[in-house]
Amino acid sequence: MAYREIIGPSNPILRKKARLVRPAEIPGLQTLIDDMIDTMRQEPGVGLAATQVAVSKRVAVIEYGEPLPEDAPPDAVPPKPKLYVVINPEITMASEDMVDGIEGCLSVPGYAGNVSRHEAVTVKALNRKGQAIKIKAHGWMARIFQHEIDHLDGVLFIDKATKVWQLKENGSEPALVEV
Ligand code: NI
């Protein structure tokens, strides 16, 4: 596994709609997938799209663990983060219910924005073995899927945010999850 450089908005690949992956290509994408997982974990981030490492193919990785509720006992162990590899992901159902949340992005470091997203989505995709999968996500997990699928269409959170602000270095801003 190797770290891959993450590109920013000045690189046109980030703004281009990524192309669909043919099933026959999937065996040849395993190194890319491993590198994307490695890069996401090293940053760290909770999601990474292939377009962010300058590969214009519809592949994304997501790894997120729901935090413990505030009233959890002090010795409670948070659930293990769940890793998803999605190829050609597609939202097949989205809740009417929309929720606001603060997002960041590894391709737009130093900025955060308030983005309205569907509270729940169902995503259809292929996994890294080329098998069809269906994922029902809500809350933060649903937000991350929407953010990553936007990346594959060349869309960044700053395009959708109702408000974007620059984070102060070592500032008093709340810790943000970068996706
Ligand atoms: Ni992002």
Tab-separated table of N, CA and C and ligand atoms in Angstrom:
chain	number	residue	atom	x	y	z
A	1	MET	N	0.861	-1.194	0.000
A	1	MET	CA	0.000	0.000	0.000
A	1	MET	C	0.896	1.242	0.000
A	2	ALA	N	0.419	2.240	-0.649
A	2	ALA	CA	1.226	3.455	-0.746
A	2	ALA	C	0.331	4.683	-0.687
A	3	TYR	N	0.922	5.732	-0.156
A	3	TYR	CA	0.214	7.012	-0.101
A	3	TYR	C	0.213	7.639	-1.492
A	4	ARG	N	-0.920	8.176	-1.900
A	4	ARG	CA	-0.982	8.907	-3.178
A	4	ARG	C	-1.304	10.363	-2.893
A	5	GLU	N	-0.682	11.227	-3.667
A	5	GLU	CA	-0.894	12.656	-3.487
A	5	GLU	C	-2.347	13.032	-3.793
A	6	ILE	N	-2.916	13.870	-2.943
A	6	ILE	CA	-4.295	14.324	-3.137
A	6	ILE	C	-4.272	15.650	-3.897
A	7	ILE	N	-5.049	15.704	-4.955
A	7	ILE	CA	-5.049	16.911	-5.789
A	7	ILE	C	-6.088	17.911	-5.281
A	8	GLY	N	-5.900	19.160	-5.642
A	8	GLY	CA	-6.812	20.233	-5.253
A	8	GLY	C	-7.595	20.740	-6.445
A	9	PRO	N	-8.466	21.737	-6.217
A	9	PRO	CA	-9.343	22.239	-7.288
A	9	PRO	C	-8.612	22.816	-8.502
A	10	SER	N	-7.307	23.104	-8.369
A	10	SER	CA	-6.589	23.647	-9.532
A	10	SER	C	-6.301	22.554	-10.564
A	11	ASN	N	-6.431	21.297	-10.168
A	11	ASN	CA	-6.233	20.191	-11.117
A	11	ASN	C	-7.576	19.836	-11.765
A	12	PRO	N	-7.682	19.956	-13.095
A	12	PRO	CA	-8.987	19.745	-13.759
A	12	PRO	C	-9.580	18.343	-13.560
A	13	ILE	N	-8.775	17.354	-13.221
A	13	ILE	CA	-9.312	15.991	-13.019
A	13	ILE	C	-10.330	15.982	-11.873
A	14	LEU	N	-10.098	16.826	-10.875
A	14	LEU	CA	-10.998	16.870	-9.716
A	14	LEU	C	-12.382	17.380	-10.118
A	15	ARG	N	-12.444	18.156	-11.185
A	15	ARG	CA	-13.684	18.792	-11.615
A	15	ARG	C	-14.369	18.062	-12.760
A	16	LYS	N	-13.771	16.962	-13.185
A	16	LYS	CA	-14.306	16.206	-14.322
A	16	LYS	C	-15.162	15.058	-13.814
A	17	LYS	N	-16.243	14.751	-14.544
A	17	LYS	CA	-17.057	13.593	-14.188
A	17	LYS	C	-16.233	12.334	-14.467
A	18	ALA	N	-16.100	11.483	-13.467
A	18	ALA	CA	-15.296	10.265	-13.631
A	18	ALA	C	-16.077	9.238	-14.445
A	19	ARG	N	-15.365	8.374	-15.144
A	19	ARG	CA	-16.058	7.416	-16.010
A	19	ARG	C	-16.367	6.116	-15.271
A	20	LEU	N	-17.391	5.443	-15.753
A	20	LEU	CA	-17.804	4.161	-15.186
A	20	LEU	C	-16.694	3.128	-15.354
A	21	VAL	N	-16.595	2.242	-14.387
A	21	VAL	CA	-15.611	1.166	-14.436
A	21	VAL	C	-16.273	-0.056	-15.077
A	22	ARG	N	-15.593	-0.671	-16.032
A	22	ARG	CA	-16.109	-1.925	-16.614
A	22	ARG	C	-15.753	-3.061	-15.665
A	23	PRO	N	-16.650	-4.023	-15.459
A	23	PRO	CA	-16.344	-5.116	-14.517
A	23	PRO	C	-15.003	-5.795	-14.802
A	24	ALA	N	-14.645	-5.922	-16.072
A	24	ALA	CA	-13.389	-6.596	-16.426
A	24	ALA	C	-12.160	-5.820	-15.938
A	25	GLU	N	-12.354	-4.532	-15.634
A	25	GLU	CA	-11.230	-3.704	-15.176
A	25	GLU	C	-10.933	-3.892	-13.694
A	26	ILE	N	-11.915	-4.426	-12.957
A	26	ILE	CA	-11.820	-4.417	-11.491
A	26	ILE	C	-10.571	-5.139	-10.959
A	27	PRO	N	-10.182	-6.305	-11.498
A	27	PRO	CA	-8.951	-6.936	-10.985
A	27	PRO	C	-7.728	-6.018	-11.093
A	28	GLY	N	-7.692	-5.194	-12.106
A	28	GLY	CA	-6.566	-4.276	-12.297
A	28	GLY	C	-6.617	-3.029	-11.427
A	29	LEU	N	-7.680	-2.885	-10.634
A	29	LEU	CA	-7.822	-1.683	-9.800
A	29	LEU	C	-7.451	-1.931	-8.342
A	30	GLN	N	-6.992	-3.146	-8.033
A	30	GLN	CA	-6.760	-3.501	-6.629
A	30	GLN	C	-5.663	-2.651	-5.968
A	31	THR	N	-4.610	-2.339	-6.702
A	31	THR	CA	-3.541	-1.504	-6.126
A	31	THR	C	-4.055	-0.098	-5.868
A	32	LEU	N	-4.817	0.428	-6.825
A	32	LEU	CA	-5.413	1.749	-6.634
A	32	LEU	C	-6.273	1.757	-5.367
A	33	ILE	N	-7.112	0.743	-5.204
A	33	ILE	CA	-8.010	0.667	-4.044
A	33	ILE	C	-7.201	0.602	-2.744
A	34	ASP	N	-6.178	-0.258	-2.715
A	34	ASP	CA	-5.338	-0.354	-1.511
A	34	ASP	C	-4.662	0.980	-1.209
A	35	ASP	N	-4.176	1.629	-2.243
A	35	ASP	CA	-3.512	2.929	-2.048
A	35	ASP	C	-4.506	3.978	-1.554
A	36	MET	N	-5.725	3.932	-2.060
A	36	MET	CA	-6.739	4.899	-1.612
A	36	MET	C	-7.078	4.688	-0.135
A	37	ILE	N	-7.185	3.422	0.285
A	37	ILE	CA	-7.472	3.128	1.701
A	37	ILE	C	-6.319	3.651	2.562
A	38	ASP	N	-5.094	3.374	2.100
A	38	ASP	CA	-3.908	3.814	2.829
A	38	ASP	C	-3.868	5.337	2.939
A	39	THR	N	-4.152	6.018	1.845
A	39	THR	CA	-4.118	7.482	1.813
A	39	THR	C	-5.190	8.055	2.735
A	40	MET	N	-6.397	7.494	2.663
A	40	MET	CA	-7.498	7.957	3.522
A	40	MET	C	-7.117	7.810	4.996
A	41	ARG	N	-6.515	6.675	5.347
A	41	ARG	CA	-6.163	6.435	6.754
A	41	ARG	C	-5.010	7.317	7.209
A	42	GLN	N	-4.051	7.561	6.308
A	42	GLN	CA	-2.903	8.388	6.697
A	42	GLN	C	-3.273	9.839	6.919
A	43	GLU	N	-4.274	10.326	6.180
A	43	GLU	CA	-4.579	11.768	6.265
A	43	GLU	C	-4.919	12.257	7.676
A	44	PRO	N	-5.787	11.776	8.485
A	44	PRO	CA	-6.811	10.784	8.173
A	44	PRO	C	-8.074	11.466	7.666
A	45	GLY	N	-8.845	10.690	6.892
A	45	GLY	CA	-10.143	11.144	6.429
A	45	GLY	C	-11.123	10.002	6.567
A	46	VAL	N	-12.394	10.288	6.306
A	46	VAL	CA	-13.418	9.232	6.409
A	46	VAL	C	-13.891	8.769	5.034
A	47	GLY	N	-13.339	9.373	3.985
A	47	GLY	CA	-13.716	8.954	2.645
A	47	GLY	C	-12.742	9.526	1.639
A	48	LEU	N	-12.616	8.849	0.506
A	48	LEU	CA	-11.731	9.341	-0.557
A	48	LEU	C	-12.248	8.817	-1.887
A	49	ALA	N	-12.328	9.704	-2.856
A	49	ALA	CA	-12.757	9.321	-4.202
A	49	ALA	C	-11.522	9.258	-5.099
A	50	ALA	N	-11.574	8.380	-6.115
A	50	ALA	CA	-10.425	8.213	-7.010
A	50	ALA	C	-10.041	9.527	-7.690
A	51	THR	N	-11.037	10.368	-7.962
A	51	THR	CA	-10.753	11.655	-8.610
A	51	THR	C	-9.800	12.504	-7.758
A	52	GLN	N	-9.822	12.288	-6.437
A	52	GLN	CA	-8.959	13.066	-5.542
A	52	GLN	C	-7.498	12.642	-5.627
A	53	VAL	N	-7.250	11.448	-6.170
A	53	VAL	CA	-5.866	11.029	-6.405
A	53	VAL	C	-5.601	10.990	-7.920
A	54	ALA	N	-6.342	11.842	-8.647
A	54	ALA	CA	-6.128	12.079	-10.080
A	54	ALA	C	-6.430	10.872	-10.962
A	55	VAL	N	-7.342	10.014	-10.508
A	55	VAL	CA	-7.776	8.885	-11.333
A	55	VAL	C	-9.263	9.093	-11.641
A	56	SER	N	-9.570	9.293	-12.912
A	56	SER	CA	-10.938	9.634	-13.281
A	56	SER	C	-11.798	8.388	-13.519
A	57	LYS	N	-11.967	7.608	-12.470
A	57	LYS	CA	-12.785	6.391	-12.518
A	57	LYS	C	-13.702	6.390	-11.310
A	58	ARG	N	-14.877	5.755	-11.471
A	58	ARG	CA	-15.877	5.819	-10.400
A	58	ARG	C	-15.589	4.791	-9.299
A	59	VAL	N	-14.645	5.165	-8.438
A	59	VAL	CA	-14.239	4.332	-7.309
A	59	VAL	C	-14.130	5.242	-6.086
A	60	ALA	N	-14.649	4.769	-4.950
A	60	ALA	CA	-14.497	5.528	-3.704
A	60	ALA	C	-14.313	4.574	-2.539
A	61	VAL	N	-13.626	5.055	-1.515
A	61	VAL	CA	-13.484	4.283	-0.274
A	61	VAL	C	-14.021	5.142	0.869
A	62	ILE	N	-14.639	4.474	1.828
A	62	ILE	CA	-15.240	5.157	2.968
A	62	ILE	C	-14.934	4.331	4.207
A	63	GLU	N	-14.533	4.999	5.263
A	63	GLU	CA	-14.345	4.285	6.534
A	63	GLU	C	-14.774	5.209	7.655
A	64	TYR	N	-15.819	4.819	8.315
A	64	TYR	CA	-16.374	5.682	9.356
A	64	TYR	C	-16.999	4.841	10.457
A	65	GLY	N	-16.763	5.248	11.671
A	65	GLY	CA	-17.386	4.592	12.822
A	65	GLY	C	-18.273	5.591	13.545
A	66	GLU	N	-19.494	5.192	13.826
A	66	GLU	CA	-20.405	6.077	14.564
A	66	GLU	C	-19.818	6.323	15.958
A	67	PRO	N	-19.782	7.573	16.399
A	67	PRO	CA	-19.284	7.805	17.759
A	67	PRO	C	-20.284	7.296	18.799
A	68	LEU	N	-19.800	7.093	20.002
A	68	LEU	CA	-20.695	6.645	21.070
A	68	LEU	C	-21.658	7.776	21.425
A	69	PRO	N	-22.860	7.431	21.829
A	69	PRO	CA	-23.770	8.493	22.282
A	69	PRO	C	-23.199	9.182	23.525
A	70	GLU	N	-23.621	10.423	23.729
A	70	GLU	CA	-23.065	11.205	24.843
A	70	GLU	C	-23.326	10.563	26.197
A	71	ASP	N	-24.422	9.810	26.282
A	71	ASP	CA	-24.757	9.218	27.575
A	71	ASP	C	-24.183	7.796	27.733
A	72	ALA	N	-23.238	7.430	26.860
A	72	ALA	CA	-22.644	6.087	26.947
A	72	ALA	C	-21.796	5.976	28.214
A	73	PRO	N	-21.759	4.813	28.842
A	73	PRO	CA	-20.918	4.657	30.035
A	73	PRO	C	-19.444	4.873	29.682
A	74	PRO	N	-18.638	5.348	30.628
A	74	PRO	CA	-17.237	5.700	30.319
A	74	PRO	C	-16.400	4.525	29.806
A	75	ASP	N	-16.789	3.312	30.143
A	75	ASP	CA	-15.995	2.159	29.687
A	75	ASP	C	-16.524	1.572	28.371
A	76	ALA	N	-17.491	2.235	27.776
A	76	ALA	CA	-18.063	1.719	26.517
A	76	ALA	C	-17.029	1.812	25.397
A	77	VAL	N	-16.996	0.806	24.560
A	77	VAL	CA	-16.045	0.776	23.444
A	77	VAL	C	-16.795	1.215	22.177
A	78	PRO	N	-16.284	2.244	21.470
A	78	PRO	CA	-16.995	2.673	20.253
A	78	PRO	C	-17.000	1.579	19.191
A	79	PRO	N	-18.053	1.513	18.380
A	79	PRO	CA	-18.091	0.471	17.353
A	79	PRO	C	-16.920	0.627	16.379
A	80	LYS	N	-16.448	-0.483	15.869
A	80	LYS	CA	-15.319	-0.492	14.932
A	80	LYS	C	-15.730	0.238	13.652
A	81	PRO	N	-14.871	1.113	13.117
A	81	PRO	CA	-15.239	1.777	11.861
A	81	PRO	C	-15.480	0.745	10.757
A	82	LYS	N	-16.427	1.063	9.898
A	82	LYS	CA	-16.766	0.160	8.806
A	82	LYS	C	-16.126	0.657	7.512
A	83	LEU	N	-15.477	-0.247	6.818
A	83	LEU	CA	-14.803	0.122	5.566
A	83	LEU	C	-15.656	-0.323	4.377
A	84	TYR	N	-15.890	0.601	3.477
A	84	TYR	CA	-16.592	0.268	2.230
A	84	TYR	C	-15.719	0.648	1.043
A	85	VAL	N	-15.662	-0.239	0.069
A	85	VAL	CA	-15.061	0.088	-1.224
A	85	VAL	C	-16.221	0.044	-2.213
A	86	VAL	N	-16.472	1.150	-2.884
A	86	VAL	CA	-17.601	1.173	-3.816
A	86	VAL	C	-17.134	1.560	-5.216
A	87	ILE	N	-17.556	0.753	-6.182
A	87	ILE	CA	-17.238	0.989	-7.591
A	87	ILE	C	-18.561	1.285	-8.297
A	88	ASN	N	-18.567	2.325	-9.106
A	88	ASN	CA	-19.782	2.777	-9.797
A	88	ASN	C	-20.950	2.993	-8.825
A	89	PRO	N	-20.715	3.663	-7.699
A	89	PRO	CA	-21.802	3.842	-6.730
A	89	PRO	C	-22.899	4.746	-7.295
A	90	GLU	N	-24.104	4.422	-6.904
A	90	GLU	CA	-25.271	5.136	-7.422
A	90	GLU	C	-26.298	5.226	-6.298
A	91	ILE	N	-26.859	6.399	-6.105
A	91	ILE	CA	-27.900	6.542	-5.080
A	91	ILE	C	-29.222	6.113	-5.703
A	92	THR	N	-29.830	5.071	-5.135
A	92	THR	CA	-31.075	4.555	-5.708
A	92	THR	C	-32.288	5.057	-4.924
A	93	MET	N	-32.064	5.462	-3.681
A	93	MET	CA	-33.151	6.040	-2.884
A	93	MET	C	-32.573	7.084	-1.949
A	94	ALA	N	-33.303	8.182	-1.790
A	94	ALA	CA	-32.841	9.237	-0.888
A	94	ALA	C	-34.030	9.745	-0.087
A	95	SER	N	-33.828	9.953	1.192
A	95	SER	CA	-34.912	10.437	2.049
A	95	SER	C	-35.301	11.859	1.651
A	96	GLU	N	-36.567	12.185	1.862
A	96	GLU	CA	-36.989	13.573	1.636
A	96	GLU	C	-36.409	14.464	2.719
A	97	ASP	N	-36.176	13.839	3.844
A	97	ASP	CA	-35.646	14.535	5.002
A	97	ASP	C	-34.214	15.001	4.731
A	98	MET	N	-33.981	16.311	4.862
A	98	MET	CA	-32.638	16.856	4.634
A	98	MET	C	-32.059	17.319	5.973
A	99	VAL	N	-30.752	17.192	6.108
A	99	VAL	CA	-30.107	17.660	7.343
A	99	VAL	C	-28.874	18.501	7.005
A	100	ASP	N	-28.667	19.526	7.802
A	100	ASP	CA	-27.479	20.363	7.646
A	100	ASP	C	-26.323	19.743	8.428
A	101	GLY	N	-25.117	19.902	7.922
A	101	GLY	CA	-23.952	19.406	8.652
A	101	GLY	C	-22.710	20.109	8.152
A	102	ILE	N	-21.676	20.090	8.973
A	102	ILE	CA	-20.431	20.780	8.622
A	102	ILE	C	-19.466	19.774	7.998
A	103	GLU	N	-19.023	20.109	6.792
A	103	GLU	CA	-18.127	19.214	6.056
A	103	GLU	C	-16.801	19.888	5.767
A	104	GLY	N	-15.795	19.051	5.614
A	104	GLY	CA	-14.514	19.488	5.104
A	104	GLY	C	-14.165	18.534	3.975
A	105	CYS	N	-13.013	18.755	3.345
A	105	CYS	CA	-12.621	17.875	2.252
A	105	CYS	C	-11.106	17.879	2.146
A	106	LEU	N	-10.528	16.705	1.962
A	106	LEU	CA	-9.069	16.599	1.856
A	106	LEU	C	-8.539	17.344	0.631
A	107	SER	N	-9.403	17.583	-0.364
A	107	SER	CA	-8.983	18.318	-1.554
A	107	SER	C	-9.134	19.831	-1.393
A	108	VAL	N	-9.793	20.241	-0.310
A	108	VAL	CA	-9.978	21.676	-0.052
A	108	VAL	C	-9.528	21.935	1.393
A	109	PRO	N	-8.244	21.698	1.682
A	109	PRO	CA	-7.807	21.784	3.078
A	109	PRO	C	-7.949	23.198	3.637
A	110	GLY	N	-8.284	23.263	4.901
A	110	GLY	CA	-8.368	24.568	5.571
A	110	GLY	C	-9.723	25.227	5.481
A	111	TYR	N	-10.698	24.568	4.844
A	111	TYR	CA	-12.030	25.148	4.713
A	111	TYR	C	-13.086	24.183	5.231
A	112	ALA	N	-14.174	24.751	5.686
A	112	ALA	CA	-15.314	23.941	6.115
A	112	ALA	C	-16.563	24.641	5.616
A	113	GLY	N	-17.624	23.880	5.500
A	113	GLY	CA	-18.859	24.494	5.016
A	113	GLY	C	-20.071	23.752	5.513
A	114	ASN	N	-21.163	24.483	5.542
A	114	ASN	CA	-22.430	23.889	5.949
A	114	ASN	C	-23.158	23.386	4.710
A	115	VAL	N	-23.433	22.090	4.674
A	115	VAL	CA	-24.055	21.481	3.498
A	115	VAL	C	-25.316	20.722	3.906
A	116	SER	N	-26.375	20.921	3.146
A	116	SER	CA	-27.618	20.193	3.371
A	116	SER	C	-27.564	18.889	2.576
A	117	ARG	N	-27.820	17.773	3.242
A	117	ARG	CA	-27.766	16.453	2.594
A	117	ARG	C	-29.003	15.641	2.972
A	118	HIS	N	-29.293	14.628	2.165
A	118	HIS	CA	-30.354	13.686	2.534
A	118	HIS	C	-29.957	12.976	3.824
A	119	GLU	N	-30.897	12.818	4.726
A	119	GLU	CA	-30.579	12.161	6.004
A	119	GLU	C	-30.251	10.684	5.781
A	120	ALA	N	-30.907	10.072	4.799
A	120	ALA	CA	-30.671	8.652	4.528
A	120	ALA	C	-30.599	8.420	3.020
A	121	VAL	N	-29.733	7.501	2.620
A	121	VAL	CA	-29.648	7.119	1.203
A	121	VAL	C	-29.432	5.604	1.093
A	122	THR	N	-29.882	5.068	-0.017
A	122	THR	CA	-29.537	3.689	-0.365
A	122	THR	C	-28.597	3.772	-1.560
A	123	VAL	N	-27.473	3.078	-1.460
A	123	VAL	CA	-26.453	3.128	-2.508
A	123	VAL	C	-26.264	1.731	-3.090
A	124	LYS	N	-26.275	1.711	-4.409
A	124	LYS	CA	-26.014	0.466	-5.122
A	124	LYS	C	-24.626	0.608	-5.738
A	125	ALA	N	-23.815	-0.446	-5.658
A	125	ALA	CA	-22.443	-0.366	-6.182
A	125	ALA	C	-21.907	-1.766	-6.418
A	126	LEU	N	-20.683	-1.835	-6.904
A	126	LEU	CA	-19.944	-3.095	-6.924
A	126	LEU	C	-18.867	-2.985	-5.848
A	127	ASN	N	-18.558	-4.093	-5.181
A	127	ASN	CA	-17.450	-4.066	-4.228
A	127	ASN	C	-16.151	-4.384	-4.972
A	128	ARG	N	-15.046	-4.483	-4.246
A	128	ARG	CA	-13.758	-4.659	-4.917
A	128	ARG	C	-13.599	-6.027	-5.569
A	129	LYS	N	-14.522	-6.950	-5.244
A	129	LYS	CA	-14.512	-8.247	-5.931
A	129	LYS	C	-15.432	-8.225	-7.154
A	130	GLY	N	-16.078	-7.088	-7.382
A	130	GLY	CA	-16.987	-6.989	-8.521
A	130	GLY	C	-18.392	-7.477	-8.220
A	131	GLN	N	-18.664	-7.752	-6.931
A	131	GLN	CA	-20.000	-8.222	-6.546
A	131	GLN	C	-20.927	-7.032	-6.307
A	132	ALA	N	-22.188	-7.204	-6.692
A	132	ALA	CA	-23.164	-6.138	-6.476
A	132	ALA	C	-23.487	-6.028	-4.988
A	133	ILE	N	-23.465	-4.800	-4.483
A	133	ILE	CA	-23.814	-4.570	-3.075
A	133	ILE	C	-24.829	-3.441	-2.980
A	134	LYS	N	-25.566	-3.443	-1.877
A	134	LYS	CA	-26.552	-2.382	-1.616
A	134	LYS	C	-26.327	-1.938	-0.177
A	135	ILE	N	-26.161	-0.659	0.022
A	135	ILE	CA	-25.869	-0.144	1.354
A	135	ILE	C	-26.956	0.852	1.739
A	136	LYS	N	-27.519	0.663	2.933
A	136	LYS	CA	-28.474	1.639	3.460
A	136	LYS	C	-27.735	2.436	4.515
A	137	ALA	N	-27.619	3.740	4.287
A	137	ALA	CA	-26.855	4.569	5.210
A	137	ALA	C	-27.706	5.724	5.700
A	138	HIS	N	-27.480	6.124	6.934
A	138	HIS	CA	-28.149	7.333	7.409
A	138	HIS	C	-27.170	8.159	8.230
A	139	GLY	N	-27.568	9.379	8.517
A	139	GLY	CA	-26.734	10.262	9.335
A	139	GLY	C	-25.405	10.553	8.643
A	140	TRP	N	-24.324	10.491	9.418
A	140	TRP	CA	-23.012	10.837	8.880
A	140	TRP	C	-22.591	9.922	7.744
A	141	MET	N	-22.920	8.635	7.880
A	141	MET	CA	-22.535	7.685	6.824
A	141	MET	C	-23.221	8.078	5.505
A	142	ALA	N	-24.481	8.463	5.576
A	142	ALA	CA	-25.206	8.895	4.371
A	142	ALA	C	-24.574	10.159	3.793
A	143	ARG	N	-24.170	11.052	4.673
A	143	ARG	CA	-23.517	12.297	4.241
A	143	ARG	C	-22.213	11.979	3.498
A	144	ILE	N	-21.437	11.065	4.046
A	144	ILE	CA	-20.140	10.733	3.430
A	144	ILE	C	-20.361	10.117	2.042
A	145	PHE	N	-21.329	9.223	1.932
A	145	PHE	CA	-21.623	8.641	0.612
A	145	PHE	C	-22.006	9.734	-0.394
A	146	GLN	N	-22.837	10.669	0.021
A	146	GLN	CA	-23.250	11.733	-0.906
A	146	GLN	C	-22.056	12.601	-1.303
A	147	HIS	N	-21.186	12.901	-0.332
A	147	HIS	CA	-20.000	13.717	-0.603
A	147	HIS	C	-19.078	13.007	-1.605
A	148	GLU	N	-18.852	11.709	-1.391
A	148	GLU	CA	-17.925	10.973	-2.270
A	148	GLU	C	-18.515	10.780	-3.675
A	149	ILE	N	-19.803	10.519	-3.748
A	149	ILE	CA	-20.436	10.347	-5.067
A	149	ILE	C	-20.420	11.685	-5.814
A	150	ASP	N	-20.596	12.782	-5.098
A	150	ASP	CA	-20.437	14.106	-5.724
A	150	ASP	C	-19.042	14.248	-6.339
A	151	HIS	N	-18.016	13.808	-5.598
A	151	HIS	CA	-16.642	13.888	-6.121
A	151	HIS	C	-16.545	13.198	-7.484
A	152	LEU	N	-17.219	12.065	-7.626
A	152	LEU	CA	-17.125	11.304	-8.876
A	152	LEU	C	-17.836	12.036	-10.026
A	153	ASP	N	-18.656	13.027	-9.665
A	153	ASP	CA	-19.292	13.871	-10.687
A	153	ASP	C	-18.579	15.219	-10.819
A	154	GLY	N	-17.434	15.343	-10.157
A	154	GLY	CA	-16.669	16.595	-10.237
A	154	GLY	C	-17.209	17.700	-9.354
A	155	VAL	N	-18.066	17.326	-8.404
A	155	VAL	CA	-18.710	18.321	-7.532
A	155	VAL	C	-18.025	18.327	-6.162
A	156	LEU	N	-17.747	19.515	-5.662
A	156	LEU	CA	-17.124	19.662	-4.342
A	156	LEU	C	-18.129	20.242	-3.348
A	157	PHE	N	-17.880	20.017	-2.059
A	157	PHE	CA	-18.836	20.506	-1.045
A	157	PHE	C	-18.988	22.016	-1.096
A	158	ILE	N	-17.943	22.715	-1.529
A	158	ILE	CA	-18.016	24.181	-1.590
A	158	ILE	C	-19.034	24.652	-2.643
A	159	ASP	N	-19.363	23.770	-3.586
A	159	ASP	CA	-20.380	24.124	-4.602
A	159	ASP	C	-21.778	24.124	-3.996
A	160	LYS	N	-21.968	23.312	-2.954
A	160	LYS	CA	-23.297	23.108	-2.394
A	160	LYS	C	-23.488	23.803	-1.054
A	161	ALA	N	-22.393	24.219	-0.453
A	161	ALA	CA	-22.465	24.760	0.903
A	161	ALA	C	-23.223	26.077	0.934
A	162	THR	N	-24.028	26.240	1.971
A	162	THR	CA	-24.749	27.509	2.153
A	162	THR	C	-23.802	28.532	2.754
A	163	LYS	N	-22.767	28.053	3.404
A	163	LYS	CA	-21.798	28.949	4.026
A	163	LYS	C	-20.461	28.218	4.055
A	164	VAL	N	-19.386	28.885	3.666
A	164	VAL	CA	-18.051	28.280	3.706
A	164	VAL	C	-17.167	29.185	4.544
A	165	TRP	N	-16.378	28.626	5.406
A	165	TRP	CA	-15.445	29.451	6.152
A	165	TRP	C	-14.074	28.805	6.220
A	166	GLN	N	-13.078	29.687	6.418
A	166	GLN	CA	-11.698	29.226	6.472
A	166	GLN	C	-11.371	28.906	7.926
A	167	LEU	N	-10.705	27.772	8.135
A	167	LEU	CA	-10.367	27.382	9.495
A	167	LEU	C	-9.088	28.086	9.917
A	168	LYS	N	-9.092	28.520	11.154
A	168	LYS	CA	-7.869	29.165	11.684
A	168	LYS	C	-6.894	28.065	12.052
A	169	GLU	N	-5.632	28.341	11.796
A	169	GLU	CA	-4.618	27.368	12.222
A	169	GLU	C	-4.559	27.388	13.736
A	170	ASN	N	-4.561	26.220	14.327
A	170	ASN	CA	-4.561	26.065	15.792
A	170	ASN	C	-5.661	26.888	16.451
A	171	GLY	N	-6.687	27.126	15.703
A	171	GLY	CA	-7.756	27.987	16.212
A	171	GLY	C	-8.678	27.250	17.148
A	172	SER	N	-9.719	27.944	17.533
A	172	SER	CA	-10.647	27.352	18.495
A	172	SER	C	-11.821	26.691	17.794
A	173	GLU	N	-11.675	26.487	16.484
A	173	GLU	CA	-12.767	25.849	15.730
A	173	GLU	C	-12.967	24.406	16.213
A	174	PRO	N	-14.186	23.927	16.133
A	174	PRO	CA	-14.393	22.525	16.530
A	174	PRO	C	-13.664	21.594	15.558
A	175	ALA	N	-13.298	20.435	16.047
A	175	ALA	CA	-12.645	19.442	15.198
A	175	ALA	C	-13.630	19.009	14.112
A	176	LEU	N	-13.170	18.961	12.894
A	176	LEU	CA	-14.057	18.598	11.785
A	176	LEU	C	-13.617	17.289	11.175
A	177	VAL	N	-14.558	16.606	10.634
A	177	VAL	CA	-14.240	15.349	9.958
A	177	VAL	C	-13.979	15.700	8.488
A	178	GLU	N	-12.812	15.390	8.001
A	178	GLU	CA	-12.487	15.703	6.603
A	178	GLU	C	-12.828	14.515	5.724
A	179	VAL	N	-13.566	14.786	4.678
A	179	VAL	CA	-13.991	13.687	3.795
A	179	VAL	C	-13.568	13.954	2.363
B	1	NI	NI	-13.959	15.387	-0.282
